[in-house]
GROMACS .gro file of C-alpha atoms in nm:
model
  267
    1UNK     CA    1  -0.709   1.175   1.180
    2UNK     CA    2  -0.824   1.394   1.467
    3UNK     CA    3  -0.709   1.134   1.721
    4UNK     CA    4  -0.365   1.111   1.562
    5UNK     CA    5  -0.325   1.490   1.549
    6UNK     CA    6  -0.431   1.526   1.913
    7UNK     CA    7  -0.177   1.265   2.023
    8UNK     CA    8   0.098   1.441   1.827
    9UNK     CA    9   0.007   1.783   1.968
   10UNK     CA   10  -0.003   1.646   2.323
   11UNK     CA   11   0.342   1.496   2.280
   12UNK     CA   12   0.490   1.816   2.138
   13UNK     CA   13   0.324   2.027   2.408
   14UNK     CA   14   0.475   1.815   2.686
   15UNK     CA   15   0.819   1.834   2.529
   16UNK     CA   16   0.839   1.461   2.470
   17UNK     CA   17   1.007   1.281   2.184
   18UNK     CA   18   0.722   1.181   1.957
   19UNK     CA   19   0.750   0.854   1.765
   20UNK     CA   20   0.610   1.005   1.450
   21UNK     CA   21   0.656   0.689   1.244
   22UNK     CA   22   0.445   0.490   1.493
   23UNK     CA   23   0.170   0.752   1.478
   24UNK     CA   24   0.163   0.744   1.098
   25UNK     CA   25   0.162   0.364   1.099
   26UNK     CA   26  -0.134   0.352   1.338
   27UNK     CA   27  -0.324   0.607   1.130
   28UNK     CA   28  -0.271   0.418   0.802
   29UNK     CA   29  -0.364   0.088   0.967
   30UNK     CA   30  -0.690   0.239   1.087
   31UNK     CA   31  -0.765   0.370   0.739
   32UNK     CA   32  -0.710   0.026   0.583
   33UNK     CA   33  -0.924  -0.141   0.849
   34UNK     CA   34  -1.212   0.102   0.789
   35UNK     CA   35  -1.174   0.060   0.412
   36UNK     CA   36  -1.206  -0.317   0.444
   37UNK     CA   37  -1.475  -0.353   0.711
   38UNK     CA   38  -1.585  -0.008   0.831
   39UNK     CA   39  -1.474  -0.146   1.165
   40UNK     CA   40  -1.452   0.109   1.446
   41UNK     CA   41  -1.524  -0.126   1.740
   42UNK     CA   42  -1.280  -0.284   1.985
   43UNK     CA   43  -1.245  -0.574   1.744
   44UNK     CA   44  -1.053  -0.329   1.528
   45UNK     CA   45  -0.754  -0.362   1.762
   46UNK     CA   46  -0.726  -0.729   1.666
   47UNK     CA   47  -0.775  -0.647   1.300
   48UNK     CA   48  -0.492  -0.391   1.305
   49UNK     CA   49  -0.257  -0.644   1.463
   50UNK     CA   50  -0.329  -0.903   1.196
   51UNK     CA   51  -0.258  -0.652   0.918
   52UNK     CA   52   0.072  -0.546   1.072
   53UNK     CA   53   0.184  -0.903   1.143
   54UNK     CA   54   0.100  -1.018   0.788
   55UNK     CA   55   0.280  -0.731   0.616
   56UNK     CA   56   0.582  -0.767   0.845
   57UNK     CA   57   0.608  -1.140   0.768
   58UNK     CA   58   0.574  -1.067   0.398
   59UNK     CA   59   0.846  -0.801   0.416
   60UNK     CA   60   1.086  -1.042   0.584
   61UNK     CA   61   1.033  -1.329   0.344
   62UNK     CA   62   1.075  -1.101   0.040
   63UNK     CA   63   1.410  -0.960   0.146
   64UNK     CA   64   1.641  -1.029  -0.146
   65UNK     CA   65   1.862  -1.269   0.049
   66UNK     CA   66   1.558  -1.471   0.165
   67UNK     CA   67   1.343  -1.458  -0.148
   68UNK     CA   68   1.634  -1.564  -0.373
   69UNK     CA   69   1.700  -1.882  -0.177
   70UNK     CA   70   1.331  -1.970  -0.142
   71UNK     CA   71   1.260  -1.906  -0.510
   72UNK     CA   72   1.554  -2.122  -0.617
   73UNK     CA   73   1.515  -2.391  -0.352
   74UNK     CA   74   1.150  -2.383  -0.234
   75UNK     CA   75   1.198  -2.691  -0.016
   76UNK     CA   76   1.405  -2.475   0.223
   77UNK     CA   77   1.078  -2.340   0.359
   78UNK     CA   78   1.015  -2.682   0.512
   79UNK     CA   79   1.369  -2.777   0.616
   80UNK     CA   80   1.404  -2.811   0.998
   81UNK     CA   81   1.666  -2.596   1.167
   82UNK     CA   82   1.685  -2.328   0.899
   83UNK     CA   83   1.555  -1.971   0.929
   84UNK     CA   84   1.356  -2.020   0.607
   85UNK     CA   85   1.123  -2.265   0.779
   86UNK     CA   86   1.049  -2.008   1.051
   87UNK     CA   87   0.988  -1.739   0.787
   88UNK     CA   88   0.749  -1.968   0.599
   89UNK     CA   89   0.562  -2.060   0.918
   90UNK     CA   90   0.533  -1.696   1.028
   91UNK     CA   91   0.386  -1.597   0.691
   92UNK     CA   92   0.147  -1.893   0.690
   93UNK     CA   93   0.027  -1.823   1.044
   94UNK     CA   94  -0.011  -1.448   0.988
   95UNK     CA   95  -0.206  -1.510   0.666
   96UNK     CA   96  -0.433  -1.751   0.857
   97UNK     CA   97  -0.498  -1.487   1.126
   98UNK     CA   98  -0.567  -1.226   0.859
   99UNK     CA   99  -0.823  -1.456   0.695
  100UNK     CA  100  -0.989  -1.525   1.031
  101UNK     CA  101  -1.025  -1.154   1.109
  102UNK     CA  102  -1.108  -1.018   0.767
  103UNK     CA  103  -1.275  -1.305   0.584
  104UNK     CA  104  -1.439  -1.561   0.811
  105UNK     CA  105  -1.545  -1.312   1.082
  106UNK     CA  106  -1.692  -1.074   0.825
  107UNK     CA  107  -1.858  -1.354   0.626
  108UNK     CA  108  -2.021  -1.491   0.943
  109UNK     CA  109  -2.193  -1.158   1.010
  110UNK     CA  110  -2.287  -1.045   0.660
  111UNK     CA  111  -2.652  -0.981   0.580
  112UNK     CA  112  -2.826  -0.915   0.247
  113UNK     CA  113  -2.785  -0.553   0.146
  114UNK     CA  114  -2.532  -0.483   0.421
  115UNK     CA  115  -2.260  -0.242   0.307
  116UNK     CA  116  -1.983  -0.216   0.565
  117UNK     CA  117  -1.676  -0.200   0.345
  118UNK     CA  118  -1.481  -0.350   0.057
  119UNK     CA  119  -1.504  -0.707   0.188
  120UNK     CA  120  -1.884  -0.691   0.190
  121UNK     CA  121  -1.864  -0.593  -0.178
  122UNK     CA  122  -1.653  -0.901  -0.249
  123UNK     CA  123  -1.884  -1.131  -0.053
  124UNK     CA  124  -2.197  -0.987  -0.217
  125UNK     CA  125  -2.039  -1.041  -0.560
  126UNK     CA  126  -1.955  -1.397  -0.459
  127UNK     CA  127  -2.315  -1.455  -0.345
  128UNK     CA  128  -2.454  -1.323  -0.674
  129UNK     CA  129  -2.234  -1.559  -0.875
  130UNK     CA  130  -2.339  -1.846  -0.651
  131UNK     CA  131  -2.707  -1.761  -0.714
  132UNK     CA  132  -2.636  -1.762  -1.089
  133UNK     CA  133  -2.489  -2.112  -1.064
  134UNK     CA  134  -2.128  -2.003  -1.117
  135UNK     CA  135  -1.965  -2.036  -0.771
  136UNK     CA  136  -1.639  -2.153  -0.927
  137UNK     CA  137  -1.582  -1.806  -1.074
  138UNK     CA  138  -1.522  -1.646  -0.733
  139UNK     CA  139  -1.438  -1.904  -0.470
  140UNK     CA  140  -1.329  -1.833  -0.113
  141UNK     CA  141  -0.959  -1.858  -0.199
  142UNK     CA  142  -0.999  -1.586  -0.462
  143UNK     CA  143  -1.167  -1.355  -0.210
  144UNK     CA  144  -0.889  -1.418   0.043
  145UNK     CA  145  -0.626  -1.342  -0.221
  146UNK     CA  146  -0.796  -1.011  -0.306
  147UNK     CA  147  -0.807  -0.917   0.062
  148UNK     CA  148  -0.436  -0.988   0.091
  149UNK     CA  149  -0.363  -0.779  -0.219
  150UNK     CA  150  -0.562  -0.485  -0.083
  151UNK     CA  151  -0.391  -0.508   0.256
  152UNK     CA  152  -0.044  -0.509   0.100
  153UNK     CA  153  -0.124  -0.247  -0.163
  154UNK     CA  154  -0.316  -0.011   0.065
  155UNK     CA  155  -0.099  -0.039   0.377
  156UNK     CA  156   0.264  -0.079   0.266
  157UNK     CA  157   0.259   0.167  -0.024
  158UNK     CA  158   0.062   0.434   0.164
  159UNK     CA  159   0.280   0.406   0.474
  160UNK     CA  160   0.602   0.426   0.271
  161UNK     CA  161   0.477   0.724   0.071
  162UNK     CA  162   0.365   0.924   0.375
  163UNK     CA  163   0.684   0.854   0.571
  164UNK     CA  164   0.899   0.948   0.271
  165UNK     CA  165   0.697   1.264   0.215
  166UNK     CA  166   0.761   1.385   0.569
  167UNK     CA  167   1.132   1.305   0.541
  168UNK     CA  168   1.148   1.539   0.242
  169UNK     CA  169   0.942   1.807   0.414
  170UNK     CA  170   1.172   1.810   0.716
  171UNK     CA  171   1.436   1.970   0.493
  172UNK     CA  172   1.206   2.217   0.314
  173UNK     CA  173   1.028   2.467   0.533
  174UNK     CA  174   0.928   2.666   0.224
  175UNK     CA  175   0.733   2.369   0.088
  176UNK     CA  176   0.569   2.311   0.425
  177UNK     CA  177   0.452   2.673   0.428
  178UNK     CA  178   0.304   2.653   0.076
  179UNK     CA  179   0.117   2.329   0.155
  180UNK     CA  180  -0.015   2.478   0.479
  181UNK     CA  181  -0.138   2.790   0.303
  182UNK     CA  182  -0.309   2.583   0.033
  183UNK     CA  183  -0.482   2.375   0.300
  184UNK     CA  184  -0.599   2.691   0.478
  185UNK     CA  185  -0.724   2.851   0.156
  186UNK     CA  186  -0.902   2.544   0.013
  187UNK     CA  187  -1.006   2.326   0.306
  188UNK     CA  188  -1.011   2.567   0.596
  189UNK     CA  189  -1.183   2.422   0.903
  190UNK     CA  190  -1.393   2.168   0.711
  191UNK     CA  191  -1.301   1.798   0.692
  192UNK     CA  192  -1.084   1.717   0.386
  193UNK     CA  193  -1.275   1.566   0.092
  194UNK     CA  194  -1.181   1.434  -0.249
  195UNK     CA  195  -1.347   1.731  -0.420
  196UNK     CA  196  -1.080   1.957  -0.260
  197UNK     CA  197  -0.802   1.781  -0.450
  198UNK     CA  198  -0.838   1.954  -0.791
  199UNK     CA  199  -0.811   2.291  -0.615
  200UNK     CA  200  -0.480   2.199  -0.449
  201UNK     CA  201  -0.230   2.171  -0.738
  202UNK     CA  202   0.081   2.234  -0.529
  203UNK     CA  203  -0.005   1.967  -0.272
  204UNK     CA  204  -0.073   1.729  -0.559
  205UNK     CA  205   0.263   1.806  -0.716
  206UNK     CA  206   0.438   1.742  -0.382
  207UNK     CA  207   0.278   1.397  -0.364
  208UNK     CA  208   0.373   1.315  -0.723
  209UNK     CA  209   0.729   1.440  -0.671
  210UNK     CA  210   0.758   1.213  -0.366
  211UNK     CA  211   0.647   0.914  -0.572
  212UNK     CA  212   0.887   1.008  -0.849
  213UNK     CA  213   1.201   1.086  -0.649
  214UNK     CA  214   1.161   0.805  -0.399
  215UNK     CA  215   1.028   0.513  -0.604
  216UNK     CA  216   0.847   0.280  -0.365
  217UNK     CA  217   0.945  -0.034  -0.554
  218UNK     CA  218   1.236  -0.106  -0.791
  219UNK     CA  219   1.006  -0.263  -1.051
  220UNK     CA  220   0.654  -0.203  -1.176
  221UNK     CA  221   0.393  -0.477  -1.164
  222UNK     CA  222   0.451  -0.714  -1.461
  223UNK     CA  223   0.235  -0.653  -1.769
  224UNK     CA  224   0.163  -0.863  -2.075
  225UNK     CA  225   0.156  -0.704  -2.421
  226UNK     CA  226  -0.194  -0.673  -2.575
  227UNK     CA  227  -0.108  -0.446  -2.869
  228UNK     CA  228   0.200  -0.309  -3.048
  229UNK     CA  229   0.393  -0.071  -2.823
  230UNK     CA  230   0.665   0.179  -2.921
  231UNK     CA  231   0.904   0.230  -2.630
  232UNK     CA  232   1.231   0.424  -2.660
  233UNK     CA  233   1.252   0.354  -3.035
  234UNK     CA  234   1.187  -0.018  -2.979
  235UNK     CA  235   0.870  -0.182  -3.109
  236UNK     CA  236   0.728  -0.451  -2.881
  237UNK     CA  237   0.483  -0.646  -3.099
  238UNK     CA  238   0.142  -0.764  -2.991
  239UNK     CA  239   0.099  -1.133  -2.919
  240UNK     CA  240   0.462  -1.211  -2.835
  241UNK     CA  241   0.364  -1.338  -2.492
  242UNK     CA  242   0.638  -1.126  -2.338
  243UNK     CA  243   0.586  -1.028  -1.975
  244UNK     CA  244   0.725  -0.680  -1.911
  245UNK     CA  245   0.874  -0.590  -1.577
  246UNK     CA  246   0.987  -0.229  -1.601
  247UNK     CA  247   1.262  -0.085  -1.383
  248UNK     CA  248   1.075   0.198  -1.212
  249UNK     CA  249   1.378   0.338  -1.030
  250UNK     CA  250   1.572   0.372  -1.359
  251UNK     CA  251   1.282   0.530  -1.548
  252UNK     CA  252   1.198   0.779  -1.272
  253UNK     CA  253   1.560   0.898  -1.248
  254UNK     CA  254   1.644   0.908  -1.618
  255UNK     CA  255   1.819   1.241  -1.673
  256UNK     CA  256   1.729   1.265  -2.041
  257UNK     CA  257   1.359   1.244  -1.947
  258UNK     CA  258   1.341   1.446  -1.624
  259UNK     CA  259   1.488   1.781  -1.523
  260UNK     CA  260   1.722   1.729  -1.228
  261UNK     CA  261   1.563   1.396  -1.125
  262UNK     CA  262   1.769   1.367  -0.804
  263UNK     CA  263   1.635   1.688  -0.648
  264UNK     CA  264   1.306   1.734  -0.467
  265UNK     CA  265   1.141   2.029  -0.643
  266UNK     CA  266   0.762   1.988  -0.673
  267UNK     CA  267   0.709   2.332  -0.826
   0.00000   0.00000   0.00000
């Protein structure tokens, strides 16, 4: 955080155009890398590249015009001469590089009791199951899949939220001033900690309003019904096997549920 702020201040001081989005991206990438491996060495530069390449490839393949064709005709991902083959190969290669940096490299250096980050937790859990004679419950492919999920969930959603937040703040100096004053009053010169959060209700409301007004994804993650649910006067019974995929954009902008849902007003 300090490094990012110093780079921003240096750019502003010299009167240069600062690529704020690039600074935010680098900061979030570093956070994800530390979360996964506690990696602060030069190897971290390679790790950050693999995260960015993987998420970029995933973004491209899940564009509606690409995902629709590949979902309907999956063989297009292997058809020579088509862009879908290149998209499939880019995603496969970037996933391989991600696994090399965040799975195989970490697994090769892990030691009993070592606690360097989230991946060590996964590998220690895998080792415990192996010692109990149940290796099939948490195989390597499952660990890799969890790493991919964390990378996508932690990087893409955080980056989108922070960038969207600053876009809103650019138009509201009054909100900037209130957040700044709350930071000064609660955090002061000390490093920010989670225990500060309950004492910063306005900053919290700004974050929630950002998530509400600018929904990061059009749909929620699918859920399966485990008990009877009453939703908008409809009863969805338990045991129907129905997979729900809720329209988040619609629900977060429903005028009968929210007051002025198209305006950014965190207070």
